[in-house]
């Protein structure tokens, strides 16, 4: 689709700062913040999935900058971490669709990244062709079911 | 333009078209199938990459309205609480199905006689049992004999042992046992051992985005390869617009569009519709003529009427320990039919099945958690995510939907596909009986999950995405006034036009329909072969 909003470098940088508020780095440092997603190829794919997602995000990013300027700084990224959170909450209150859009973007792309998968103690590999080993069934669990009389109706 | 007149023209290469094509191949008739989609190759499937879950939101999603692929046609489902789910390819919707493969119960064929609702089928369980047997052998069904929910005479004997229950399945099995309720390993169209040249399931857990392993028995890897070797032909990227009538009142072929959008014609002595419960009435309603001003084979007025889905509700249990739920066939684990049959003590007739799902992958854990309001953004995100990931077990209620004429497929007056063919529109509402039945089911599902040790249960009373099972829109029966096809799938009004997909179900039962759809297709093919000399009488 050619009609998707083309995000400028500034917009992507701002979005990265916002996404780091949505999914911040974990306290133990194992999981990264979601900001890196703003510059990834999957971002460009995901914004095409929902109609209006691109413009909703672009509008929210612009609003974050605008709210930042009201606080006397040049743009959102110039804010302290605490003020970034406060501004994001202000923008979310004024535009109820912005945070759900951010969450969709972050949640759908963050948890398919190899570094995130590895940090969840999973192998960062495709499910196919290796698959997963599973234990044999314990069919003794069926003994009480086998002992029951028929459940089906005569017809 | 094709000059050749084929003996049998099948429209649609999904579950039923494949089974019928295979069966007819032995006749050495000239059989051709037109399919609007393409073959899906093993390398095409999302499970070959780590971001496989993401493609559930795109080109391997359930809804054609979301995918918008060249093979898809739009469906107006704005007037329905359940959205249409289907896939257009060789293999049809079996490409994405979860591969549950149960049979109907004997009572499902006698709903009017037993419960005073809907209508009886013109055939019964005992008649269909050999066709189920054949289909299960061809498919390679994994399961376990001896289920007390089914008759033992004739016995149901899946050819392969059941798929692994895993920690998740055994946890819920103990919950069912605590309540004293029925459960049984699912009959699954997934091979648990190497079978007929295909490699066994590797428990990748990606079934609903297709199976790169080829262990899931989508009909492109079961019936079609044999049918093609036997001389049946498929044309892909072939979208049929309408069925044409000859001067003798018989169907004489179809008009279709090739990949470049050029109009083509194909003549045939017999036409078989295998386009699913939405695509088939769409095509009939779009095939109007002087003799059939309301759509082909529609003198009963029932083409497109009596649409049945299986309404699905879902309960998800959150446990306090890992369940390894991302391993194993995602939909096929345990089925319970404790509440399948009518019980006069309840305020509804008929019943439902429970199906235990596996857990969610990393990405869908996040998205589902977002939808449930369980995984917030911000500083509490990681902690909340850790509470859910690999600690959930899903359980669906699949309810019997009764046929109602107000639930229908019509042609949308404005929406069209890429070839300008009117799109189908769904008008559907959940009936009173279905609502009571689903409410009962979700409450019982919660009991199972709590008995299994869930510390929290999230309830979703009706899944919008779950319009997988499309039935009833050209139903079978012996009376031309109250049905569209006879007991062997032949249209009452057009003697050389057959329908073999879920459209012909008079009632829905409360199990996944693919095994029954294919068993019926085998039965119809057999009837065609036995009646070749008098097929058009």
XYZ file of C-alpha atoms in Angstrom:
692
model
C 0.000 0.000 0.000
C 1.431 3.318 -1.011
C -1.060 5.417 0.924
C 0.338 4.563 4.350
C 1.802 7.502 6.231
C 5.545 7.689 5.792
C 7.073 8.226 9.226
C 9.960 10.691 9.316
C 13.123 10.027 11.280
C 11.914 12.458 13.942
C 8.554 10.712 14.190
C 10.240 7.323 14.525
C 12.607 8.643 17.197
C 9.682 10.077 19.110
C 7.725 6.867 18.690
C 10.701 4.942 20.071
C 10.640 7.080 23.193
C 6.904 6.545 23.551
C 7.184 2.778 23.039
C 9.782 2.629 25.797
C 7.033 3.895 28.087
C 4.572 1.277 26.817
C 6.975 -1.615 27.376
C 9.896 -0.326 29.442
C 13.064 -2.355 29.967
C 12.586 -4.950 32.698
C 14.022 -4.164 36.101
C 16.531 -7.000 35.819
C 17.706 -5.788 32.431
C 16.905 -9.039 30.629
C 14.059 -7.624 28.566
C 14.619 -4.518 26.444
C 12.248 -1.604 26.147
C 10.046 -1.639 23.078
C 11.548 1.513 21.607
C 13.779 -0.360 19.194
C 10.651 -1.509 17.332
C 10.065 1.965 15.879
C 13.044 1.511 13.584
C 12.406 -2.123 12.658
C 10.993 -3.588 9.467
C 8.083 -5.169 11.315
C 6.801 -1.723 12.247
C 6.237 -0.992 8.583
C 4.364 -4.253 8.147
C 2.166 -3.924 11.214
C 0.959 -0.388 10.554
C -0.678 -1.758 7.409
C -2.720 -4.307 9.320
C -5.330 -1.985 10.798
C -6.970 0.804 8.824
C -6.027 4.162 10.280
C -3.340 2.812 12.575
C -0.652 4.828 10.797
C -2.478 8.126 11.042
C -3.557 7.464 14.613
C 0.038 6.896 15.628
C 1.298 9.903 13.679
C -1.315 12.125 15.290
C -0.481 10.854 18.758
C 3.226 11.402 18.210
C 2.587 14.984 17.121
C 0.435 15.501 20.189
C 3.239 14.207 22.441
C 5.588 16.801 20.922
C 2.979 19.512 21.324
C 2.355 18.648 24.974
C 6.119 18.596 25.538
C 6.509 22.075 24.096
C 3.868 23.315 26.519
C 6.259 22.160 29.213
C 8.990 24.371 27.770
C 11.118 21.810 25.914
C 11.724 21.347 22.190
C 10.017 18.000 21.796
C 8.937 14.822 23.581
C 12.401 13.302 23.658
C 13.736 16.293 25.550
C 11.545 15.415 28.528
C 12.708 13.507 31.600
C 11.500 9.954 31.936
C 8.896 10.980 34.521
C 7.635 13.788 32.299
C 7.463 11.471 29.275
C 5.099 9.266 31.239
C 3.064 12.259 32.372
C 2.777 13.591 28.830
C 1.799 10.203 27.470
C -0.978 10.053 30.039
C -2.129 13.538 29.039
C -2.234 12.589 25.370
C -3.983 9.322 26.178
C -6.673 11.222 28.084
C -7.260 13.542 25.139
C -7.070 10.802 22.470
C -8.491 7.502 23.808
C -7.436 5.626 20.671
C -3.738 6.439 20.902
C -2.643 4.090 23.669
C -4.565 1.077 22.313
C -2.871 1.705 18.963
C 0.509 1.843 20.663
C -0.219 -1.309 22.610
C -1.277 -3.195 19.497
C 1.864 -2.113 17.702
C 4.141 -2.914 20.625
C 2.543 -6.181 21.725
C 2.300 -7.640 18.218
C 5.899 -6.903 17.265
C 7.829 -7.102 20.553
C 6.967 -10.708 21.297
C 8.151 -12.067 17.976
C 11.665 -10.599 18.328
C 14.429 -13.142 18.868
C 16.006 -11.209 21.757
C 12.674 -11.085 23.552
C 11.904 -14.744 22.889
C 15.326 -15.699 24.260
C 14.761 -13.578 27.354
C 11.546 -15.525 27.988
C 13.736 -18.660 28.188
C 12.417 -19.972 24.876
C 14.540 -20.982 21.931
C 14.532 -18.183 19.355
C 13.848 -20.452 16.389
C 10.954 -21.220 14.067
C 8.599 -23.958 15.298
C 9.169 -25.865 12.058
C 11.000 -28.128 11.315
C 12.293 -28.974 14.788
C 9.007 -28.853 16.683
C 8.823 -29.782 20.337
C 9.164 -33.037 22.242
C 6.200 -34.085 24.362
C 5.835 -36.847 26.911
C 3.790 -39.966 26.247
C 0.171 -39.911 27.354
C -0.902 -41.187 30.729
C -4.052 -42.944 29.603
C -4.740 -44.346 33.069
C -6.438 -40.996 33.558
C -9.220 -42.340 31.349
C -10.148 -45.183 33.691
C -13.114 -43.402 35.312
C -14.391 -42.362 31.887
C -14.099 -45.878 30.495
C -16.112 -47.118 33.462
C -19.094 -44.965 32.540
C -22.125 -46.223 30.667
C -22.890 -44.888 27.205
C -23.492 -41.163 26.811
C -24.979 -41.192 23.334
C -28.701 -41.442 22.712
C -30.368 -44.205 20.780
C -31.811 -42.807 17.609
C -12.269 -20.458 -23.929
C -12.295 -24.192 -23.296
C -13.768 -26.296 -26.110
C -13.612 -29.514 -24.142
C -16.697 -30.659 -22.264
C -15.629 -32.439 -19.106
C -17.669 -35.215 -17.558
C -17.617 -33.794 -14.044
C -16.739 -30.235 -13.087
C -16.069 -29.646 -9.395
C -16.100 -26.071 -8.151
C -13.838 -25.757 -5.116
C -10.808 -27.831 -4.118
C -11.449 -27.906 -0.377
C -12.424 -30.761 1.917
C -15.450 -32.035 0.022
C -14.219 -31.380 -3.520
C -11.064 -33.334 -2.804
C -12.878 -36.352 -1.385
C -15.338 -36.513 -4.268
C -12.585 -36.065 -6.864
C -10.617 -38.919 -5.349
C -13.629 -41.193 -5.315
C -14.616 -40.413 -8.913
C -11.070 -40.855 -10.187
C -11.503 -44.615 -10.426
C -14.296 -44.178 -12.981
C -11.811 -42.757 -15.496
C -14.304 -39.998 -16.209
C -12.841 -36.666 -17.237
C -12.942 -34.784 -13.927
C -11.851 -31.160 -13.614
C -11.793 -28.946 -10.527
C -11.791 -25.150 -10.687
C -10.265 -23.510 -7.609
C -9.997 -19.751 -7.071
C -6.928 -20.103 -4.862
C -3.548 -21.730 -5.389
C -1.499 -24.511 -3.868
C 0.153 -23.571 -0.576
C 3.693 -24.888 -0.490
C 5.442 -26.035 2.684
C 7.870 -23.121 2.464
C 4.974 -20.664 2.359
C 3.766 -21.426 5.864
C 4.440 -18.982 8.705
C 5.858 -21.664 11.014
C 9.126 -21.525 9.078
C 9.942 -18.203 10.757
C 10.080 -16.972 14.326
C 7.430 -14.318 13.688
C 4.856 -16.895 12.635
C 2.263 -15.579 15.069
C 2.315 -12.160 13.438
C 1.029 -13.608 10.179
C -2.165 -14.678 11.951
C -2.984 -10.990 11.728
C -2.214 -10.834 8.010
C -2.022 -13.253 5.122
C -2.773 -16.331 7.248
C -5.637 -14.821 9.226
C -9.039 -16.495 9.359
C -11.091 -13.777 7.721
C -10.950 -13.077 3.990
C -11.856 -9.492 4.856
C -8.605 -9.175 6.807
C -6.375 -11.116 4.426
C -7.618 -9.466 1.231
C -5.566 -11.877 -0.872
C -6.157 -12.215 -4.601
C -7.806 -15.590 -3.962
C -10.258 -14.125 -1.468
C -13.648 -12.597 -1.952
C -15.110 -10.143 0.564
C -17.950 -11.181 2.861
C -20.271 -8.590 4.340
C -20.599 -9.837 7.908
C -21.588 -6.517 9.449
C -25.058 -7.897 10.270
C -23.730 -10.896 12.157
C -22.153 -11.298 15.595
C -20.052 -14.096 14.102
C -17.625 -13.302 11.277
C -17.025 -15.608 8.339
C -13.767 -17.551 8.479
C -12.517 -19.467 5.468
C -9.452 -19.973 3.300
C -9.291 -20.131 -0.482
C -6.664 -22.530 -1.774
C -6.264 -26.140 -2.835
C -7.267 -27.701 0.469
C -9.703 -24.881 1.197
C -10.319 -24.098 4.815
C -8.585 -27.316 5.893
C -5.361 -25.348 5.310
C -6.105 -23.338 8.457
C -8.438 -25.633 10.363
C -7.484 -26.835 13.811
C -8.099 -30.400 12.575
C -10.666 -31.566 15.082
C -12.251 -34.528 13.341
C -15.154 -35.870 15.413
C -18.226 -37.558 14.038
C -21.788 -36.458 14.582
C -23.782 -38.481 17.099
C -26.675 -40.758 16.088
C -29.126 -38.301 17.655
C -27.870 -35.511 15.395
C -29.589 -37.156 12.449
C -32.952 -37.362 14.251
C -33.395 -33.949 15.839
C -37.053 -33.558 14.831
C -38.001 -37.059 15.906
C -36.190 -36.920 19.220
C -36.522 -33.302 20.273
C -39.259 -31.812 18.131
C -37.077 -29.115 16.579
C -35.521 -28.463 13.173
C -35.610 -31.417 10.804
C -34.368 -34.980 10.524
C -31.668 -35.907 8.049
C -32.631 -38.180 5.151
C -29.896 -40.607 6.245
C -28.610 -41.764 9.604
C -25.458 -42.472 11.582
C -25.397 -46.173 10.828
C -25.627 -45.485 7.109
C -22.852 -42.897 7.208
C -20.525 -44.915 9.485
C -18.678 -46.755 6.654
C -18.052 -43.432 4.930
C -16.700 -42.028 8.164
C -14.436 -45.097 8.417
C -13.135 -44.617 4.885
C -12.604 -40.910 5.362
C -10.735 -41.434 8.617
C -8.411 -43.941 6.938
C -7.787 -41.630 4.000
C -7.198 -38.696 6.315
C -5.112 -40.478 8.922
C -7.077 -39.713 12.061
C -5.383 -39.912 15.440
C -7.578 -40.861 18.343
C -8.607 -43.632 20.674
C -11.294 -46.298 20.356
C -13.777 -46.967 23.108
C -15.228 -43.505 23.679
C -18.517 -43.958 25.582
C -19.912 -40.884 23.816
C -20.161 -42.896 20.582
C -21.780 -46.204 19.600
C -19.548 -49.248 19.737
C -21.623 -50.974 17.075
C -20.401 -50.100 14.549
C -17.184 -49.200 16.403
C -15.199 -46.042 15.778
C -11.539 -47.011 15.465
C -9.165 -44.156 14.564
C -6.247 -45.606 12.593
C -3.538 -43.818 14.626
C -2.949 -43.364 18.376
C -3.984 -40.083 19.990
C -1.870 -36.958 19.944
C -0.018 -36.055 23.141
C -2.172 -34.530 25.851
C 0.828 -32.807 27.367
C 0.954 -31.237 30.811
C -1.902 -28.941 29.899
C -4.184 -31.718 28.702
C -3.487 -33.963 31.667
C -4.104 -31.051 34.039
C -7.560 -30.519 32.583
C -8.242 -34.254 32.364
C -7.806 -34.379 36.128
C -10.265 -31.503 36.430
C -12.864 -33.386 34.407
C -12.256 -36.487 36.514
C -12.721 -34.483 39.702
C -16.165 -33.453 38.443
C -16.936 -36.950 37.151
C -17.503 -35.596 33.635
C -16.756 -37.161 30.292
C -13.566 -36.368 28.384
C -11.689 -38.184 25.674
C -8.565 -37.553 23.570
C -9.650 -35.625 20.481
C -10.168 -37.340 17.156
C -7.681 -35.306 15.163
C -6.908 -34.993 11.471
C -3.242 -34.847 12.404
C -1.047 -37.898 12.099
C 0.592 -38.940 15.364
C 2.843 -41.367 13.503
C 4.297 -41.443 9.999
C 1.422 -42.371 7.702
C 1.033 -42.891 3.978
C 4.278 -41.143 3.140
C 3.720 -38.182 5.450
C 5.843 -37.341 8.493
C 4.288 -37.390 11.970
C 3.248 -34.311 13.902
C 6.196 -32.537 15.557
C 4.043 -30.666 18.108
C 4.957 -27.294 16.622
C 1.662 -25.791 17.776
C 1.142 -23.790 14.611
C -1.761 -25.749 13.076
C -4.080 -22.781 12.582
C -1.586 -21.051 10.327
C -1.131 -24.214 8.285
C 1.202 -27.163 8.691
C 4.589 -26.934 7.002
C 5.310 -30.464 8.223
C 2.379 -31.898 6.273
C 1.236 -33.793 9.344
C -2.077 -31.971 9.461
C -4.392 -33.703 7.051
C -5.521 -30.787 4.963
C -7.017 -32.191 1.796
C -4.152 -30.881 -0.371
C -1.919 -33.538 1.227
C -4.478 -36.340 1.591
C -6.962 -36.783 -1.248
C -5.604 -34.432 -3.886
C -2.222 -36.029 -4.592
C -3.883 -39.399 -5.201
C -6.695 -37.897 -7.259
C -4.223 -36.033 -9.453
C -2.123 -39.145 -9.985
C -5.320 -40.871 -11.083
C -6.028 -38.312 -13.768
C -8.206 -35.674 -12.107
C -7.175 -32.144 -13.086
C -7.197 -28.878 -11.141
C -7.138 -25.370 -12.548
C -6.083 -22.870 -9.881
C -6.753 -19.115 -9.876
C -10.088 -19.952 -11.490
C -12.985 -18.039 -9.965
C -16.433 -19.167 -11.077
C -19.019 -16.450 -11.634
C -22.089 -18.478 -12.503
C -23.408 -21.845 -13.548
C -25.030 -21.868 -16.949
C -28.131 -23.784 -18.039
C -28.626 -25.588 -21.313
C -31.831 -25.679 -23.335
C -32.731 -28.997 -21.712
C -32.861 -27.421 -18.263
C -29.664 -29.093 -17.138
C -26.525 -27.304 -16.055
C -24.142 -27.204 -18.996
C -21.077 -25.558 -17.487
C -19.794 -22.411 -15.855
C -18.443 -18.972 -16.625
C -15.243 -18.261 -14.769
C -12.402 -15.754 -14.587
C -8.746 -16.655 -14.944
C -5.899 -15.039 -13.011
C -5.672 -12.137 -15.414
C -9.399 -11.458 -15.118
C -10.322 -12.842 -18.530
C -13.735 -14.448 -18.802
C -13.654 -18.143 -19.633
C -16.249 -20.839 -20.150
C -16.109 -24.482 -19.183
C -18.675 -26.971 -20.408
C -19.564 -30.008 -18.304
C -22.013 -32.879 -18.178
C -22.192 -32.761 -14.381
C -21.468 -29.805 -12.105
C -20.594 -30.262 -8.442
C -20.586 -27.376 -5.993
C -18.040 -27.627 -3.185
C -17.617 -23.996 -2.216
C -18.667 -24.028 1.476
C -21.872 -22.846 3.123
C -21.326 -19.270 2.006
C -19.688 -19.687 -1.398
C -22.201 -22.239 -2.666
C -25.385 -20.203 -2.075
C -23.553 -17.149 -3.379
C -22.878 -18.908 -6.651
C -26.397 -20.313 -6.950
C -27.981 -16.952 -6.196
C -25.729 -15.354 -8.781
C -26.788 -17.917 -11.426
C -30.141 -16.464 -12.430
C -32.052 -17.287 -15.596
C -35.581 -17.213 -16.978
C -36.221 -20.614 -15.432
C -34.599 -19.675 -12.153
C -35.175 -15.957 -11.541
C -34.374 -16.345 -7.817
C -31.189 -18.284 -8.330
C -30.345 -21.686 -9.689
C -31.966 -24.708 -8.032
C -33.929 -22.371 -5.791
C -37.569 -23.222 -6.466
C -37.862 -24.063 -2.765
C -36.683 -20.568 -1.895
C -34.265 -22.143 0.580
C -30.943 -21.433 -1.129
C -29.037 -19.259 1.313
C -31.558 -19.800 4.135
C -31.043 -21.652 7.416
C -27.410 -20.628 7.794
C -25.889 -22.329 10.814
C -22.570 -21.568 12.447
C -21.359 -23.311 15.505
C -21.369 -20.535 18.068
C -18.212 -20.672 20.157
C -17.671 -19.383 23.677
C -14.295 -19.497 25.331
C -13.065 -19.743 28.886
C -9.391 -19.324 29.639
C -7.962 -20.548 32.899
C -4.925 -18.872 34.376
C -2.768 -21.254 36.370
C 0.068 -20.642 38.798
C 2.551 -22.883 37.020
C 3.838 -23.423 33.475
C 1.768 -25.816 31.356
C 3.951 -26.050 28.217
C 0.863 -25.001 26.344
C 2.767 -23.698 23.348
C 3.685 -27.296 22.511
C 1.341 -29.605 20.669
C -1.530 -29.388 18.224
C -3.120 -26.089 19.088
C -6.735 -27.166 18.890
C -6.597 -30.908 19.327
C -6.178 -32.190 22.831
C -9.324 -33.217 24.702
C -12.988 -33.220 23.809
C -15.774 -33.530 26.342
C -19.329 -34.419 25.424
C -20.795 -34.496 28.917
C -23.493 -32.037 27.836
C -23.934 -33.091 24.221
C -27.353 -34.702 24.343
C -30.708 -33.132 25.215
C -31.554 -33.199 28.903
C -35.173 -32.365 29.758
C -34.024 -30.755 33.015
C -32.308 -27.920 31.129
C -34.020 -24.897 29.573
C -32.712 -25.674 26.085
C -32.707 -28.613 23.683
C -29.685 -30.248 22.090
C -26.250 -29.506 23.536
C -22.598 -28.710 23.112
C -19.075 -30.070 23.196
C -16.072 -28.772 25.084
C -12.759 -28.659 23.294
C -9.555 -28.037 25.190
C -7.097 -25.819 23.416
C -3.433 -25.455 24.141
C -1.976 -22.280 25.541
C -0.979 -19.184 23.630
C 2.303 -18.327 21.957
C 4.322 -15.327 23.171
C 2.682 -12.781 20.891
C -0.897 -13.906 21.295
C -0.410 -14.057 25.052
C 0.323 -10.331 24.878
C -2.548 -9.483 22.526
C -5.105 -11.610 24.348
C -3.874 -10.220 27.660
C -4.361 -6.753 26.239
C -7.902 -7.620 25.163
C -8.724 -9.087 28.555
C -7.269 -6.045 30.321
C -4.792 -8.339 32.040
C -1.519 -7.016 30.644
C -1.174 -3.242 31.096
C 1.338 -0.967 29.502
C 3.953 0.686 31.628
C 5.935 -0.412 34.632
C 3.668 -3.325 35.513
C 3.791 -4.817 32.031
C 6.483 -7.452 32.499
C 5.108 -8.758 35.757
C 1.611 -9.109 34.335
C 2.939 -10.795 31.201
C 4.880 -13.322 33.266
C 1.670 -14.179 35.139
C 0.023 -15.185 31.849
C 2.635 -16.558 29.493
C 2.561 -20.364 29.401
C 0.134 -20.360 32.315
C -3.139 -20.330 30.402
C -5.358 -23.121 29.153
C -8.166 -22.368 26.750
C -11.438 -24.216 26.608
C -14.134 -23.609 24.029
C -17.819 -24.398 24.086
C -19.009 -25.411 20.626
C -22.777 -25.270 20.563
C -25.425 -26.721 18.287
C -27.056 -23.974 16.282
C -30.604 -24.706 15.118
C -31.628 -23.799 11.559
C -33.705 -20.633 11.246
C -34.738 -19.172 7.897
C -33.954 -15.646 9.056
C -30.291 -16.585 9.279
C -29.193 -16.346 5.699
C -26.750 -15.638 2.922
C -27.856 -13.142 0.290
C -26.038 -11.219 -2.416
C -24.798 -7.856 -1.251
C -26.293 -5.149 -3.478
C -23.075 -3.138 -3.543
C -20.038 -5.092 -2.370
C -18.235 -7.020 -5.110
C -15.069 -9.080 -5.452
C -12.106 -8.251 -7.686
C -13.927 -9.720 -10.697
C -17.081 -7.734 -10.091
C -19.049 -10.706 -8.754
C -21.515 -9.719 -6.002
C -20.188 -10.566 -2.557
C -22.192 -12.603 -0.053
C -23.888 -10.901 2.846
C -24.585 -12.649 6.133
C -27.731 -11.896 8.080
C -27.469 -13.809 11.313
C -28.530 -13.624 14.901
C -28.015 -16.053 17.736
C -31.297 -17.822 18.490
C -32.844 -18.090 21.927
C -31.995 -21.780 22.320
C -28.397 -21.145 21.305
C -28.066 -18.312 23.802
C -29.297 -20.471 26.692
C -27.107 -23.368 25.601
C -23.976 -21.216 25.386
C -24.625 -19.618 28.770
C -24.904 -23.086 30.294
C -21.701 -24.129 28.572
C -19.541 -21.232 29.649
C -20.625 -21.697 33.273
C -19.698 -25.392 33.149
C -16.382 -24.575 31.436
C -15.514 -22.335 34.342
C -16.239 -25.229 36.701
C -13.844 -27.467 34.774
C -11.046 -24.929 34.821
C -11.481 -24.253 38.529
C -11.538 -27.975 39.255
C -8.308 -28.209 37.259
C -6.621 -25.646 39.495
C -7.066 -22.376 37.615
C -6.684 -19.404 39.926
C -8.636 -17.181 37.578
C -11.010 -17.783 34.664
C -11.593 -15.311 31.845
C -14.902 -15.775 30.038
C -15.724 -14.769 26.471
C -19.401 -15.560 25.833
C -19.272 -15.461 22.022
C -16.192 -15.508 19.796
C -16.719 -13.264 16.791
C -13.832 -14.786 14.835
C -15.249 -18.283 15.107
C -17.335 -18.507 11.934
C -15.409 -21.527 10.734
C -18.323 -23.903 10.244
C -20.695 -22.832 7.494
C -23.749 -25.044 7.179
C -27.358 -25.399 6.141
C -27.743 -23.001 3.211
C -28.767 -25.650 0.637
C -30.038 -28.394 2.847
C -30.713 -31.991 1.932
C -34.045 -33.735 2.237
C -36.542 -35.840 0.388
C -39.155 -33.106 -0.190
C -38.308 -30.547 -2.913
C -40.513 -28.005 -1.137
C -38.422 -28.079 2.042
C -34.946 -28.874 0.782
C -32.543 -28.001 -2.039
C -30.808 -31.344 -2.641
C -31.913 -34.923 -2.238
C -30.369 -37.526 0.048
C -27.406 -37.957 -2.272
C -26.646 -34.309 -2.891
C -28.424 -33.898 -6.221
C -30.397 -30.680 -6.636
C -34.123 -31.366 -6.812
C -34.500 -28.726 -9.533
C -31.453 -29.482 -11.714
C -30.693 -33.153 -12.101
C -27.028 -32.848 -13.039
C -26.129 -30.321 -10.358
C -24.759 -31.622 -7.061
C -23.814 -29.950 -3.783
C -21.429 -31.634 -1.381
C -20.175 -29.030 1.123
C -21.575 -28.017 4.515
C -24.480 -26.274 2.792
C -26.370 -29.553 2.664
C -26.416 -30.167 6.443
C -30.055 -30.091 7.651
C -28.804 -29.565 11.204
C -25.409 -28.795 12.653
C -24.732 -31.081 15.581
C -22.232 -29.749 18.072
C -18.953 -30.955 16.640
C -16.594 -29.734 13.934
C -18.146 -30.685 10.597
C -15.234 -31.593 8.299
C -15.334 -35.344 8.894
C -19.063 -35.354 8.170
C -18.663 -33.088 5.116
C -16.113 -35.455 3.631
C -18.042 -38.596 4.574
C -21.067 -37.112 2.805
C -18.949 -36.260 -0.241
C -17.769 -39.876 -0.407
C -21.373 -41.035 -0.083
C -22.487 -38.673 -2.873
C -19.654 -39.832 -5.117
C -20.637 -43.420 -4.477
C -24.259 -42.660 -5.311
C -23.179 -40.943 -8.526
C -21.141 -43.970 -9.528
C -23.975 -46.361 -8.734
C -26.494 -44.249 -10.644
C -24.402 -43.289 -13.642
C -26.839 -44.841 -16.110
C -29.803 -42.938 -14.712
C -28.070 -39.916 -13.265
C -30.240 -37.355 -15.035
C -33.601 -39.151 -14.758
